[in-house]
Each structure stands twice: as structure tokens, then as C-alpha cells.
Tab-separated table of N, CA and C in Angstrom:
chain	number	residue	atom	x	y	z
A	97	UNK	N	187.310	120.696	102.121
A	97	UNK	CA	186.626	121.893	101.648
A	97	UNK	C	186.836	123.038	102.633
A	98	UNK	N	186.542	122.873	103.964
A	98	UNK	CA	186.656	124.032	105.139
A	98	UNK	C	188.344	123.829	104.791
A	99	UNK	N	189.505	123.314	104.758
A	99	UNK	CA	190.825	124.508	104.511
A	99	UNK	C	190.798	125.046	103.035
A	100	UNK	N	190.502	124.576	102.380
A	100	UNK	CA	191.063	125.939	101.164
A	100	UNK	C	189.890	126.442	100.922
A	101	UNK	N	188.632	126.514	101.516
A	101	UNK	CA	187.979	127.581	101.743
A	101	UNK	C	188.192	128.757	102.316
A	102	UNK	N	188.815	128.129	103.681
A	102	UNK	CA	189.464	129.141	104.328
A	102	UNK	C	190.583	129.834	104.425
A	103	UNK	N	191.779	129.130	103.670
A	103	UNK	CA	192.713	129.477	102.552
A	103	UNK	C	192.366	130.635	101.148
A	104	UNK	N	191.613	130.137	100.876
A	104	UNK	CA	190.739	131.341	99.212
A	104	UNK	C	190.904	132.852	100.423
A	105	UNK	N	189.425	132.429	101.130
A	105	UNK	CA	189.341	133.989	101.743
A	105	UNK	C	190.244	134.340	102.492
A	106	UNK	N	191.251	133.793	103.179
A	106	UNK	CA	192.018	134.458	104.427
A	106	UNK	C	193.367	135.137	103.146
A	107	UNK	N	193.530	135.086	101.981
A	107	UNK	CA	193.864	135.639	100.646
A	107	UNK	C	193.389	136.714	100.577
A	108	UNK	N	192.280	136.844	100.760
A	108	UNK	CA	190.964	138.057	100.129
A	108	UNK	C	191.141	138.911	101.617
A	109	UNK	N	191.658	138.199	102.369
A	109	UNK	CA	191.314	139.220	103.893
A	109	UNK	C	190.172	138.797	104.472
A	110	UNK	N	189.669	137.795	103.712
A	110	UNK	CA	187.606	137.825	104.481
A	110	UNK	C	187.762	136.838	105.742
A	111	UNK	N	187.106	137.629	106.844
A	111	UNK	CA	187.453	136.603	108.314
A	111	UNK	C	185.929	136.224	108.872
A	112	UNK	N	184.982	136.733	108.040
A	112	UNK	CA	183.322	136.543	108.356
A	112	UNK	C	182.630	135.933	107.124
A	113	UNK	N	182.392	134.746	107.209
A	113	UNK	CA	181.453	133.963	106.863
A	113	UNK	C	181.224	132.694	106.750
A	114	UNK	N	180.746	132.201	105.809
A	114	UNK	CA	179.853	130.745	106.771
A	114	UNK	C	180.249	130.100	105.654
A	115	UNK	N	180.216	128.584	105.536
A	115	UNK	CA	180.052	127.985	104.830
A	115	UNK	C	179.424	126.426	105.308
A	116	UNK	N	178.773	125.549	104.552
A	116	UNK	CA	177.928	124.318	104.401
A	116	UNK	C	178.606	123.184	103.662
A	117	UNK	N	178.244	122.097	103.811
A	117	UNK	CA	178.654	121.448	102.744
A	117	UNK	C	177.161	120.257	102.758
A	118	UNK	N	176.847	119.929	101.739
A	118	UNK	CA	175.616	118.745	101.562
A	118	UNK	C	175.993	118.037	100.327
A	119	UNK	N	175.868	116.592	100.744
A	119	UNK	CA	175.363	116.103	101.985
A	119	UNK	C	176.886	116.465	103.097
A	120	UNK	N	176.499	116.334	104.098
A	120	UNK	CA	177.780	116.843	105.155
A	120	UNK	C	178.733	115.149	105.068
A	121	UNK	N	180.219	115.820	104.964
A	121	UNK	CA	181.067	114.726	104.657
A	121	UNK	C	181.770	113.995	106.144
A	122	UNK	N	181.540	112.732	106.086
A	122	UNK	CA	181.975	112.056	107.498
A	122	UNK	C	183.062	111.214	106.796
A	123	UNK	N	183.807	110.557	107.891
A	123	UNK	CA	184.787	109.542	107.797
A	123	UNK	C	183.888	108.525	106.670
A	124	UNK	N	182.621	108.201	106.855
A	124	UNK	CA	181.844	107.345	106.048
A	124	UNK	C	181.571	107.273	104.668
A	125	UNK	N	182.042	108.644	104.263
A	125	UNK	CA	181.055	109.475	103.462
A	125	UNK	C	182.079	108.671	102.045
A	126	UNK	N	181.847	107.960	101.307
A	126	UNK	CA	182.840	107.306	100.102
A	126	UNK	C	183.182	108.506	98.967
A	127	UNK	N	184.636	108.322	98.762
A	127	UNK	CA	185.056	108.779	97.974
A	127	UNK	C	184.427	109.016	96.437
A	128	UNK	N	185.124	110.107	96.009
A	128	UNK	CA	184.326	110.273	94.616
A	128	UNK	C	182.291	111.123	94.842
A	129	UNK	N	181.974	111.180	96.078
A	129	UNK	CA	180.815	111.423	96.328
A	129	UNK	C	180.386	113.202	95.699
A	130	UNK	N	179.792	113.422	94.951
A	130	UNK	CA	180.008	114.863	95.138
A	130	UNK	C	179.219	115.477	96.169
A	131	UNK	N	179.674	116.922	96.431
A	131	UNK	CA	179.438	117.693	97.617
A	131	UNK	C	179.482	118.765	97.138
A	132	UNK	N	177.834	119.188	97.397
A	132	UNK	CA	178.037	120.529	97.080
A	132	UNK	C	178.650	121.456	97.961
A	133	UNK	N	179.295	122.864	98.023
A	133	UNK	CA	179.473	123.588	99.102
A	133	UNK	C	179.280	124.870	98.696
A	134	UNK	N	178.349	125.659	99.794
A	134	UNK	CA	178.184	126.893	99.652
A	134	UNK	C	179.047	127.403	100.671
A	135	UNK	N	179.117	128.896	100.736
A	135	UNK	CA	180.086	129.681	100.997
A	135	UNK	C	179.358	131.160	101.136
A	136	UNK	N	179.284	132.123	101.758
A	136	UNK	CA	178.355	132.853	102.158
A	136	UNK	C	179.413	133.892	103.255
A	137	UNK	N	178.978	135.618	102.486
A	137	UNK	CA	180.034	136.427	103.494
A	137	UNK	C	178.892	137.391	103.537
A	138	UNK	N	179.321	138.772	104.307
A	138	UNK	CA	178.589	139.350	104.077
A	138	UNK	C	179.224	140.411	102.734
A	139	UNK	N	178.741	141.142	102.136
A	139	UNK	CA	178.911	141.582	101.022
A	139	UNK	C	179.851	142.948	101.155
A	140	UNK	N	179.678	143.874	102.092
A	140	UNK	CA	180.247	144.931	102.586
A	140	UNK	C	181.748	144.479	103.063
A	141	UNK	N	181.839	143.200	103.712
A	141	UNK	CA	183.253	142.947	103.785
A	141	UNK	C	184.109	142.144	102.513
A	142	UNK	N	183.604	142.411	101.752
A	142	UNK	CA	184.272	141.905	100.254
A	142	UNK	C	184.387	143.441	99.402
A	143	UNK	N	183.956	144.418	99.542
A	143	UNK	CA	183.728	145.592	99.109
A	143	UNK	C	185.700	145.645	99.081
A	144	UNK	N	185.595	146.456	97.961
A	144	UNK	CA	187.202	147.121	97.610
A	144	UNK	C	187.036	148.650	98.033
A	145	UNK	N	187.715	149.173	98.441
A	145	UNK	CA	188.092	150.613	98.806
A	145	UNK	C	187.020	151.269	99.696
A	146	UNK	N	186.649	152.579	99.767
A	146	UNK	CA	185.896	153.373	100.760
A	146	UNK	C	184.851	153.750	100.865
A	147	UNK	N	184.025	153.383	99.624
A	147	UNK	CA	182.807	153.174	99.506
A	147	UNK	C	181.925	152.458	99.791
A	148	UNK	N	182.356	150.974	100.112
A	148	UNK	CA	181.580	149.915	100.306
A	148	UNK	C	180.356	149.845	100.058
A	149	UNK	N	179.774	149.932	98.828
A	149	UNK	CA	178.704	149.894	97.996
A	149	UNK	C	177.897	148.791	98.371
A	150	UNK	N	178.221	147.520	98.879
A	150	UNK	CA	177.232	146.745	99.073
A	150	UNK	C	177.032	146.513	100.486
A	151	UNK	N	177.680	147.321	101.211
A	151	UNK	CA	176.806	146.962	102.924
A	151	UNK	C	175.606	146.857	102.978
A	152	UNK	N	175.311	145.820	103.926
A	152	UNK	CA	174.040	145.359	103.849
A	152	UNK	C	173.514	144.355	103.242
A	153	UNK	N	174.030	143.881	102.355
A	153	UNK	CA	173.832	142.383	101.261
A	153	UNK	C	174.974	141.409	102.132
A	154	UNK	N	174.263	140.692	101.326
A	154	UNK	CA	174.931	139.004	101.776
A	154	UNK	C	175.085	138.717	100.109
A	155	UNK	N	176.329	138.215	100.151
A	155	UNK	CA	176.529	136.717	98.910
A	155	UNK	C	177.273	135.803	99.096
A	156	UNK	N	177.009	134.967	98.633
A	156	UNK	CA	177.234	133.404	98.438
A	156	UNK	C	177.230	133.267	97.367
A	157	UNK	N	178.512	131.703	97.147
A	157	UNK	CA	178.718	131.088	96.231
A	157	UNK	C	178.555	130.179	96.477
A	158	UNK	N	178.366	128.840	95.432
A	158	UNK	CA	178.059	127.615	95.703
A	158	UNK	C	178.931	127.061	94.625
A	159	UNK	N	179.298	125.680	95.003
A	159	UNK	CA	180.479	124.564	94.016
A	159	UNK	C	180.318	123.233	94.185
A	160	UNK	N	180.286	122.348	93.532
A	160	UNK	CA	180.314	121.101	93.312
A	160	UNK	C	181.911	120.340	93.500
A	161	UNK	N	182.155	119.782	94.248
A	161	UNK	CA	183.268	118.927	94.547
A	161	UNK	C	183.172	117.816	94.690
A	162	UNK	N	184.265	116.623	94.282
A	162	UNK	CA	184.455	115.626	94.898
A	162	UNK	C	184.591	114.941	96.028
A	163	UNK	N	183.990	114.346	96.826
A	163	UNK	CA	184.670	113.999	98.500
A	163	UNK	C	185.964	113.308	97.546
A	164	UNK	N	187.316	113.484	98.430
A	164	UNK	CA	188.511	113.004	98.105
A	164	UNK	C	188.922	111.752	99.327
């Protein structure tokens, strides 16, 4: 999940934000498990052009995955 998370945004240009995953995935963690993962930037650095209309907000997304 953390590389093509960080793959998606380093696409988008985005170099600030966070992401989670639950339950958190270990060597242990059995396949097929799902995992949720959120994903969280701040909003002003997702902004298109010179306005940046949402400085100051935060968003996040959240997704359901498979542990593989």
C-alpha cells in the first residue's frame, strides 16, 4: 500500500501527507486480510493553478484492500 500510494501522488506532484493502514500489516498479517487505508494531504497542496482555494483544509481518502 505505502508504494503505489506513493507512486499515485508523486504523479500528482503531492510530497506532504500521511497515510495509515488498519489493522497495520506485518509479515504475520495472512493474506487475503482486508486493510483499510487512509491517505490524508493537506488540501492547498492538491489545489490546481493560483488560486488555491482550499488552503487550510485537509482531505483524505480512505480504501479497502487486500493484504497480498
Amino acid at each position: 500500500a505505502a508504494e503505489r500510494v506513493a507512486q499515485i501522488l508523486a504523479s500528482r506532484r503531492v510530497t506532504n501527507y500521511t497515510y495509515s493502514c488498519n489493522p497495520p500489516v506485518t509479515a504475520s498479517t495472512p493474506r487475503g486480510t482486508p486493510v483499510e487505508v487512509t491517505v490524508t494531504a493537506p488540501a492547498g497542496s492538491l489545489s490546481i493553478g493560483p488560486l488555491k482555494l482550499l488552503t487550510g483544509k485537509t482531505m483524505s481518502a480512505r480504501f479497502t484492500m487486500a493484504r497480498m
